[in-house]
Each structure stands twice: as C-alpha cells, then as structure tokens.
Short mmCIF file of C-alpha atoms in Angstrom, two decimals:
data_model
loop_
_atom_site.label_atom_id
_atom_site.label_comp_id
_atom_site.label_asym_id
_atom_site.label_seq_id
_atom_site.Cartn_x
_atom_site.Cartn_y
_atom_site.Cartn_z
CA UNK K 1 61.82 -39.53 -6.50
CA UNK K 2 59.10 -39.34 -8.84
CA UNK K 3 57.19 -36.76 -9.31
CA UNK K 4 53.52 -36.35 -11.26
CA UNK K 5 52.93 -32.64 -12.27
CA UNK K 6 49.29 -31.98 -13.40
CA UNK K 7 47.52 -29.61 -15.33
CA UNK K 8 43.89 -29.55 -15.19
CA UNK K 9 41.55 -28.87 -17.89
CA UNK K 10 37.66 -29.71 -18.62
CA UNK K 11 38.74 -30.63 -22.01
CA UNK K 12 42.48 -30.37 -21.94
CA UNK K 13 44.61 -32.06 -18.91
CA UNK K 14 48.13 -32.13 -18.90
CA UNK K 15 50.37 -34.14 -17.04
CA UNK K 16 54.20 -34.58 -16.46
CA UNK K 17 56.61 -37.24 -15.24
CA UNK K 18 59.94 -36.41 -13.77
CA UNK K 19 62.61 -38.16 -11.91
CA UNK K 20 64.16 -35.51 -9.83
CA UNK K 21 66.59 -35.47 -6.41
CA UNK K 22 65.22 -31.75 -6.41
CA UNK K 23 67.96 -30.27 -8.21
CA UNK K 24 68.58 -32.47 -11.33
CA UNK K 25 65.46 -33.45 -13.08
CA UNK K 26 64.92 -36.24 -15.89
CA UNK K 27 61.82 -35.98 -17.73
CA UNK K 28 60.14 -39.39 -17.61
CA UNK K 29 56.90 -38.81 -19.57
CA UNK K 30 54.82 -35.86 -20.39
CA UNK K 31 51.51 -35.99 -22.72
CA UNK K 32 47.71 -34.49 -22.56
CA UNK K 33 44.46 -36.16 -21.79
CA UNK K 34 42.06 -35.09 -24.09
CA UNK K 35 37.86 -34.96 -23.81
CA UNK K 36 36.37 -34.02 -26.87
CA UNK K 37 34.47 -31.02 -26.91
CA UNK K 38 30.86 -32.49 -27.93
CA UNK K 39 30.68 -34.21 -24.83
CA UNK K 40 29.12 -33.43 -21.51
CA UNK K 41 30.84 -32.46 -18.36
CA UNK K 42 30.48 -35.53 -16.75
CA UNK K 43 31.48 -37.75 -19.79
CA UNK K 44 34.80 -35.69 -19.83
CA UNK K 45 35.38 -35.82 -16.38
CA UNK K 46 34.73 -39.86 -16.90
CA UNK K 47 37.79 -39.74 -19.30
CA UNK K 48 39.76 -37.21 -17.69
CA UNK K 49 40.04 -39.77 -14.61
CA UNK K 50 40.34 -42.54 -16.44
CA UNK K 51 43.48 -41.01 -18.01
CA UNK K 52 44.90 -39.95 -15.08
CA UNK K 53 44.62 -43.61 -13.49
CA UNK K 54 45.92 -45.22 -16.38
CA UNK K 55 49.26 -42.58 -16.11
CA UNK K 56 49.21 -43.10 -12.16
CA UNK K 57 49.04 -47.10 -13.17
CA UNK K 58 51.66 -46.76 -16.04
CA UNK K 59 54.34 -44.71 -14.01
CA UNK K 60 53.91 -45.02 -10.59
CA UNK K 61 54.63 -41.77 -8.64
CA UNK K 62 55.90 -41.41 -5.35
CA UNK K 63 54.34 -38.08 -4.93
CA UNK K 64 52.01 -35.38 -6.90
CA UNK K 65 51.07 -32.17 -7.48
CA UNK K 66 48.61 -29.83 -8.90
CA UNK K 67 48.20 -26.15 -9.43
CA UNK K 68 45.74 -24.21 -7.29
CA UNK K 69 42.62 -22.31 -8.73
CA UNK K 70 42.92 -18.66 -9.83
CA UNK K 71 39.70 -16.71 -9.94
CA UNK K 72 40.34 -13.27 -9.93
CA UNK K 73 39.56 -12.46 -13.76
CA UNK K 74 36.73 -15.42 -14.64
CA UNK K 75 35.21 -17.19 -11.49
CA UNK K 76 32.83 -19.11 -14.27
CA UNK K 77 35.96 -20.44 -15.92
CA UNK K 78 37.68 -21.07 -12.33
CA UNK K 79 34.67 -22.77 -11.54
CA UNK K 80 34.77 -25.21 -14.66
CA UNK K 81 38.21 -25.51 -13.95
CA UNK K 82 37.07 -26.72 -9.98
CA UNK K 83 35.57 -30.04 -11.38
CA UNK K 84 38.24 -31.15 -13.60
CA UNK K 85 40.80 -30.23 -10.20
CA UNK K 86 38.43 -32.06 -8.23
CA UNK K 87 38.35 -34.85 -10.45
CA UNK K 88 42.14 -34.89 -10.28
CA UNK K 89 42.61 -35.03 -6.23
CA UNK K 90 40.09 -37.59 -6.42
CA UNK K 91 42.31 -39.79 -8.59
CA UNK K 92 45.66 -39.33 -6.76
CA UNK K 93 44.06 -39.55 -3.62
CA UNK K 94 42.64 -42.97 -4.41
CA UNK K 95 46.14 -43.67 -5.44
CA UNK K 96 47.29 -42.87 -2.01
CA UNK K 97 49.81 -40.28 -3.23
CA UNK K 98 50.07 -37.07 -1.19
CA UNK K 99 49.47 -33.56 -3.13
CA UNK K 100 51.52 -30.31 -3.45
CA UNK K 101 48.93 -27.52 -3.83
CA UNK K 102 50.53 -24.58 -5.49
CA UNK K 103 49.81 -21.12 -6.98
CA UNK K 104 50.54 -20.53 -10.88
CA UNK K 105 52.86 -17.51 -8.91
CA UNK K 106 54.93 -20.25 -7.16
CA UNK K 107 55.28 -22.37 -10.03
CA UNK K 108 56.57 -19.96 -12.26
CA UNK K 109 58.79 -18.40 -9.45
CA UNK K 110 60.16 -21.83 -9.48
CA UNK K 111 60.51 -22.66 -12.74
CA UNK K 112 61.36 -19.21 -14.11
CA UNK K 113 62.58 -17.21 -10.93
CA UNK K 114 60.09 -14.78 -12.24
CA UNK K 115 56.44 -14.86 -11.28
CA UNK K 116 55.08 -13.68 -14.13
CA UNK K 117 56.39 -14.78 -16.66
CA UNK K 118 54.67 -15.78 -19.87
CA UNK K 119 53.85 -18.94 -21.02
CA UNK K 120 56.66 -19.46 -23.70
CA UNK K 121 59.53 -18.59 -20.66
CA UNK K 122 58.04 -21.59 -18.73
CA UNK K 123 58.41 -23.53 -21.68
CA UNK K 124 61.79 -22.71 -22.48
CA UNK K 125 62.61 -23.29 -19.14
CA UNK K 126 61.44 -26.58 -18.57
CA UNK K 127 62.97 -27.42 -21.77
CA UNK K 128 66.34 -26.26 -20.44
CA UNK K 129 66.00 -27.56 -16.71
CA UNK K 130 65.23 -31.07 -18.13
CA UNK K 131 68.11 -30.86 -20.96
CA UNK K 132 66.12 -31.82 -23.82
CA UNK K 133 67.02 -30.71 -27.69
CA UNK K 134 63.62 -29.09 -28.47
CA UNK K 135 60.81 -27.49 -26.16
CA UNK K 136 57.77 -29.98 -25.28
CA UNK K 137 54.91 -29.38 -28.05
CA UNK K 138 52.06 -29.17 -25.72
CA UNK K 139 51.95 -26.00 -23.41
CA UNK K 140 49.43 -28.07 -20.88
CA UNK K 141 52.13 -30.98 -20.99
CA UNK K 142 55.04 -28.42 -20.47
CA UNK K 143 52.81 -26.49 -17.44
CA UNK K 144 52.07 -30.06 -16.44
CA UNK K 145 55.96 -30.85 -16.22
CA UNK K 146 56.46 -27.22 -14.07
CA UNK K 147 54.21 -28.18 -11.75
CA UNK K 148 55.94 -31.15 -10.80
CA UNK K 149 59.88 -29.18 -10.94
CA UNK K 150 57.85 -26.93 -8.53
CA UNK K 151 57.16 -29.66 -6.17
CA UNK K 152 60.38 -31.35 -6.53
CA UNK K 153 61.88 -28.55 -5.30
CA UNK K 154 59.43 -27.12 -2.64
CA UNK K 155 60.31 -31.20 -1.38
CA UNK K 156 63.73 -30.84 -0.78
CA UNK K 157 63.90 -27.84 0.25
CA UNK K 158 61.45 -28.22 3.20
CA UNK K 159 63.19 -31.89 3.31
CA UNK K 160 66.72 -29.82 3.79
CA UNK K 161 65.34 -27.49 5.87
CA UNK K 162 64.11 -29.78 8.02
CA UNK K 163 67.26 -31.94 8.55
CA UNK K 164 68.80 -28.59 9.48
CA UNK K 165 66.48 -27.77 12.26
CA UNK K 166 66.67 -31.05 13.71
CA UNK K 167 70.87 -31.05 13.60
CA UNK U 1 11.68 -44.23 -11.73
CA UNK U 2 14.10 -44.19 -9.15
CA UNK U 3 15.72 -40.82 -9.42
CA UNK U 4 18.87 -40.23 -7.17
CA UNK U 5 19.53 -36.17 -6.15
CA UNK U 6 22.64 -34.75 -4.88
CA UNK U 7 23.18 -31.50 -2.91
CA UNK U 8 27.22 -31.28 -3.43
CA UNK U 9 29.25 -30.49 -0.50
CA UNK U 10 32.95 -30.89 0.58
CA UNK U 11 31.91 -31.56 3.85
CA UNK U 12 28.45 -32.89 3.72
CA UNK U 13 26.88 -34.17 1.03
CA UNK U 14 23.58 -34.66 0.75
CA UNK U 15 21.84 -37.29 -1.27
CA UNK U 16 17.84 -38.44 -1.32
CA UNK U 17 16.42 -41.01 -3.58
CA UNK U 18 13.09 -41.06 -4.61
CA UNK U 19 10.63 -43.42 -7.04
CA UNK U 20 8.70 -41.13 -8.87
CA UNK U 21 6.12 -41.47 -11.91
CA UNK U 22 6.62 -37.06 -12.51
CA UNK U 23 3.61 -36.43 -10.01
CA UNK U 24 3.40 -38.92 -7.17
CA UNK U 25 6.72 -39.09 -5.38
CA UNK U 26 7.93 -42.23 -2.67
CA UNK U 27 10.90 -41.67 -0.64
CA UNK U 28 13.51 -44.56 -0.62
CA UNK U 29 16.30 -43.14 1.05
CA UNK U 30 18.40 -40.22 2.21
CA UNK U 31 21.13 -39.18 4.34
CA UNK U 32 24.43 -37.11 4.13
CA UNK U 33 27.96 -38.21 3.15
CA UNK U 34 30.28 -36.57 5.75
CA UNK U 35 33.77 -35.83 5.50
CA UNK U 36 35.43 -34.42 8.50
CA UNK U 37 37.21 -31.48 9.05
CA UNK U 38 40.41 -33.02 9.70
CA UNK U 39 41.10 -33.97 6.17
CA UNK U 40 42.29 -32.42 3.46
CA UNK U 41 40.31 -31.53 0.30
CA UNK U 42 41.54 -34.69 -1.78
CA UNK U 43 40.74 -37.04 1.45
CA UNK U 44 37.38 -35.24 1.48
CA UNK U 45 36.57 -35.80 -1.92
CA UNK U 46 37.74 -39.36 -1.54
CA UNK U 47 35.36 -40.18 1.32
CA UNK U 48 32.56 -38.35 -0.89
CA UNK U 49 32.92 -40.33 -4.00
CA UNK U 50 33.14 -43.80 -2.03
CA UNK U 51 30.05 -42.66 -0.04
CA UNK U 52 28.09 -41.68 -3.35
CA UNK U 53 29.01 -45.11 -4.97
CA UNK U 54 28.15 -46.92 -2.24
CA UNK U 55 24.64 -45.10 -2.51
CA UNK U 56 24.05 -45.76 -6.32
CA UNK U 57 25.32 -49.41 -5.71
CA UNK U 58 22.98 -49.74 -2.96
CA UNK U 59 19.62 -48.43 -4.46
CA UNK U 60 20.44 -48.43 -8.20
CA UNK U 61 18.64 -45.10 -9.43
CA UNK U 62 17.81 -45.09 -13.32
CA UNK U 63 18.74 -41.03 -13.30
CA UNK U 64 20.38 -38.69 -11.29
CA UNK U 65 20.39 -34.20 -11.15
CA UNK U 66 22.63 -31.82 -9.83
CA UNK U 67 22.36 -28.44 -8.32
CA UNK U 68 24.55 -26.14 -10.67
CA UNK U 69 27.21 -23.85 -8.80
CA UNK U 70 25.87 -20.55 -8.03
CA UNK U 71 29.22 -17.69 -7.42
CA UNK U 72 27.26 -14.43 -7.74
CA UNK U 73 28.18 -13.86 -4.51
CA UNK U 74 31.16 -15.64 -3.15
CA UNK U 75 33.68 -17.53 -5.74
CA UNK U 76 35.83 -18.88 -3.52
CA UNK U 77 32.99 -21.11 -1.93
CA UNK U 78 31.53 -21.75 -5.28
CA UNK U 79 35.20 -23.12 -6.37
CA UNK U 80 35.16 -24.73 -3.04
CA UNK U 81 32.02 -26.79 -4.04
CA UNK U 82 32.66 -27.06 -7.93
CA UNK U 83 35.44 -29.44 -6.52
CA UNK U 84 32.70 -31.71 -4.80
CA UNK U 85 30.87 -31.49 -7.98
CA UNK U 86 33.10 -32.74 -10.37
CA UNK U 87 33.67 -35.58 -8.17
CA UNK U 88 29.75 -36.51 -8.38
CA UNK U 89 29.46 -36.06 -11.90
CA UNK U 90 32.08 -38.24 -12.70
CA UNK U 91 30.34 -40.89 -9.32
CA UNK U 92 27.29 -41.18 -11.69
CA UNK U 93 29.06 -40.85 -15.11
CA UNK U 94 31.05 -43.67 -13.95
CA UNK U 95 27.54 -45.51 -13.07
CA UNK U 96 26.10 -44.94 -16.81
CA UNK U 97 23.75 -42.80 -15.38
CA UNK U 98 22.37 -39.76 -17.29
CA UNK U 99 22.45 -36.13 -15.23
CA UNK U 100 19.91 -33.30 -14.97
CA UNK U 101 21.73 -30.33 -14.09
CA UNK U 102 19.28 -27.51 -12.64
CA UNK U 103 19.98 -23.92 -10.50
CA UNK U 104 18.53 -23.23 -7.08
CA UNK U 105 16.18 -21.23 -9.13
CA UNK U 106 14.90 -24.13 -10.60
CA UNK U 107 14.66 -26.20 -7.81
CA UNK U 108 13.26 -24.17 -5.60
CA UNK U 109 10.63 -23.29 -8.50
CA UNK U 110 9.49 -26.91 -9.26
CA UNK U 111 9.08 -27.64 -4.90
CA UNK U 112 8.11 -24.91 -3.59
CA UNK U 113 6.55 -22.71 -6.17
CA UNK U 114 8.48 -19.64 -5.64
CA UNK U 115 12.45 -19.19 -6.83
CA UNK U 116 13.51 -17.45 -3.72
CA UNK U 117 11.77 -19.57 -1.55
CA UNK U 118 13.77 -19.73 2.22
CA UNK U 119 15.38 -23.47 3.05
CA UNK U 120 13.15 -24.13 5.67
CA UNK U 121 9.84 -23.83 3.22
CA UNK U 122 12.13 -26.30 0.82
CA UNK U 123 12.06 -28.67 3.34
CA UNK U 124 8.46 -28.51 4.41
CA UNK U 125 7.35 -28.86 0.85
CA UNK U 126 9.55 -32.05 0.21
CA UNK U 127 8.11 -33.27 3.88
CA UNK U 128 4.32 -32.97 2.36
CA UNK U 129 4.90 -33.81 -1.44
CA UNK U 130 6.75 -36.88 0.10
CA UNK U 131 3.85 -37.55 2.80
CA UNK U 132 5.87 -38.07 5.42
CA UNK U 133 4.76 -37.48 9.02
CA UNK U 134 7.90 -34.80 9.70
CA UNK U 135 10.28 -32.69 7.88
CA UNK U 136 13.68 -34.90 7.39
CA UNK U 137 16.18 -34.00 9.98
CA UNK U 138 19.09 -33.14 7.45
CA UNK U 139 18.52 -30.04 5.66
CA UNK U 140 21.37 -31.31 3.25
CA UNK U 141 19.19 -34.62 2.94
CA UNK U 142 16.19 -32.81 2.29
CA UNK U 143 17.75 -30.30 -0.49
CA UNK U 144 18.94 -33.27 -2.38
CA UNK U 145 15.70 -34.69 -2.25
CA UNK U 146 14.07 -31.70 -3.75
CA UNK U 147 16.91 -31.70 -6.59
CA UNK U 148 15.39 -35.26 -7.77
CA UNK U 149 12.09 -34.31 -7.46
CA UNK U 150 12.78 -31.21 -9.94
CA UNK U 151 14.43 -33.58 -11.89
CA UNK U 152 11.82 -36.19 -11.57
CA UNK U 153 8.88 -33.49 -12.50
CA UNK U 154 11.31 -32.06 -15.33
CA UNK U 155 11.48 -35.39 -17.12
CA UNK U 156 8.07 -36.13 -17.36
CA UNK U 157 7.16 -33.18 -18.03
CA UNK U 158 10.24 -33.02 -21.31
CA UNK U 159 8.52 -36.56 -22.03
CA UNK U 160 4.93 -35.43 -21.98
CA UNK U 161 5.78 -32.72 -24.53
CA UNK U 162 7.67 -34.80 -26.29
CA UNK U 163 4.59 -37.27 -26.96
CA UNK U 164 2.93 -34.25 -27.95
CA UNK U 165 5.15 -33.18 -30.13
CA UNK U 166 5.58 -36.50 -32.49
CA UNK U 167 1.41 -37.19 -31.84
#
C-alpha cells in the first residue's frame, strides 16, 4: 500500500511517500511545499493545495494521513496551523482518499516507541525504519514521512486485529 | 460592486452577496452551505468548498471578506472553524478574488454601530440597510451579509481617503 504522510504548515508543508505492508516500509518520495513568506494567507493556501494535488496526481496514494492540531501552548499558532490542515483534508478528500487523524503523541509513539521524543530521534528513526544511508534534510519532510509509518501501521494493525476477531 | 461575504462554518456556512456603491447596498443572494453531521471533517469541508464555488461561479462577485477567528474563549471551536476558513480562503484565492479580512468587532461596528452588538440587532440592521420587508431567515445568511457590507463600506471608505490623499 501506499501511504501519503503530511505535514502541514502556512508556509512550510511537508509531505511523505511510502510503500509499506505495515512492517517494512520503502520510502517512495518525500519533499516540502513551500509559500513564500510575503504572501497572503490565502495566496499560500492557493499553492499549498496546488502542491499537494500535483503530489496526490504524481504518486497516487491509496490512503493518507495527517497529524491532528495541538493547542495547548499557542492556540493563535494552532489556529494558523487550522487553515493550512483544512486546506489539506480538502485536497485528499477531493482525491477520494480516506484520512488517518493522529496526535503528534501517537506518531512519535510509533515511530520512536517514545512519545516524546525530540525532533532529531524521529528523524533518525525514520531514517533507520526506511534503510536509507543519510537522514532526510528537511525535518517537515521527515515528520511528513512519520506520519505516514504511523498510519501504515495503525492500518495493519486494526487490519490484523480485525481478521482475528472475525476467525 | 458585487461583494461576496462569508460567515465560515464546518457545518453551515453562510454566504450573502450584495451590489454595493460603499453606501447604498442591494441584496443579490444568500443562503447557507450545509454539511451534515454524518460526515467527517474532510467530507465537510469538501461539500463547503464545492458549495462556495458554485456560489462565486454563479454570481461572480468582484471582492470577497472574511470574519477572522476569534479563540479568546474556546480554542478548540476556533480550530474547529479555522479549518472551514482555510478552505474559503483558498475557494476565493482560487477565483482571483481579493479578501478583506475583518473581526466581529469590526463587523458588528460598521452594521450595527456598536462592537458588542447581540446577533439578533445584526440581523435587523442588515434587514433595514438592505430594505427588505423582513429579517432573512438564516442568521448564518444574514451574518455573512453583514461581513460584505463591512467590507463593502471599508473599501470605499480606504478609496475615498485614498483620493484624498493623492488630490
């Protein structure tokens, strides 16, 4: 299956590609979409989707996922963040994929095994998980790519859980 | 000018359309987009941005304005709604249409005359600036309407200084 991990952003939105069965993952593509800071919300929302549709068109997911909003320290930043999320469920919902919702707590438990770990341990460990020779550059690309090994796995394991009930 | 205004929702979204020279205002349309219940955010958001475009294809407004997000008092609705909003912004960025962004404060100001003003005066003020012989049914309806005729005022009045200023 393939999986599209995104990380939102106003100005910065990662995203990340991986062919997984939910244990073994192959990174298939992983970069940023970037809106340039002198322009208005709406003109970077404009490119954010625009991006997204032309990754959706390039690589054709089966499935998606994004993380879920965290407010407790900045709600004005959480609420900046809202649009760009928005914007993002918007575009794979027009692309009729369905959408694993997660908290930064369950990705990271996922990824790491450790929910709070630091930014640097997810990217080591999506580095390591997908077996390539050197971390990913971009943080937002690597917490793009974590999102989706977080739904990959959440997938088969409900997937395997629910083969056993019904045995 | 035909000014398009949109009172954000994930559920209902309000939208009222107005020609307006800054002073005398026309109704043209307004209604509410609704999503139901059922869905899930993305599907919401999905049926609110084909709903909106169908609107701006339908009556072809030369500007458009916003409500911005208010979260003094609860964030999780305001990141509930910033959702909705990002997917207008990007409906009428995608249309080439410019945005006026405004608070409650601000709306409520340029209708009614008073920033605290309850939604029921709101609505009576739109019904008589508007002429019409009642109050329109949808309170949604009738907030977006007051949202473009802030925006329609606001513009003029930017304009009017503006000629000043150069004169």
């Amino acid at each position: 299956m393939r999986v599209l991990g995104i990380d939102c952003g106003t100005e910065r939105t990662g995203y990340g590609l991986i062919e997984s069965d939910g244990t073994r993952h192959r990174l298939v593509a992983a970069g940023v979409i970037t809106a340039s800071r002198e322009e208005g919300l709406a003109a970077r929302l404009r490119i954010m989707a625009e991006g997204l549709r032309e990754v959706i068109g390039a690589h054709a997911p089966d499935s998606a996922a994004v993380e879920e909003v965290f407010y407790a320290r900045n709600a004005s930043s959480a609420i900046k963040l809202a649009h760009a999320r928005g914007v993002a469920l918007l575009a794979l919902a027009e692309a009729g994929l369905d959408v694993g919702e997660y908290s930064a707590l369950e990705v990271k438990t996922s990824v790491v095994g450790y929910g709070r770990a630091e930014k640097s341990q997810v990217q080591a460990m999506v580095q390591s998980l997908l077996g390539l020779p050197e971390a990913l550059k971009s943080k937002d690309a690597s917490d793009a790519v974590a999102v989706a090994i977080c739904h990959a796995t959440h997938r088969a394991a409900r997937a395997r859980i629910a083969g056993r009930a019904c045995c």
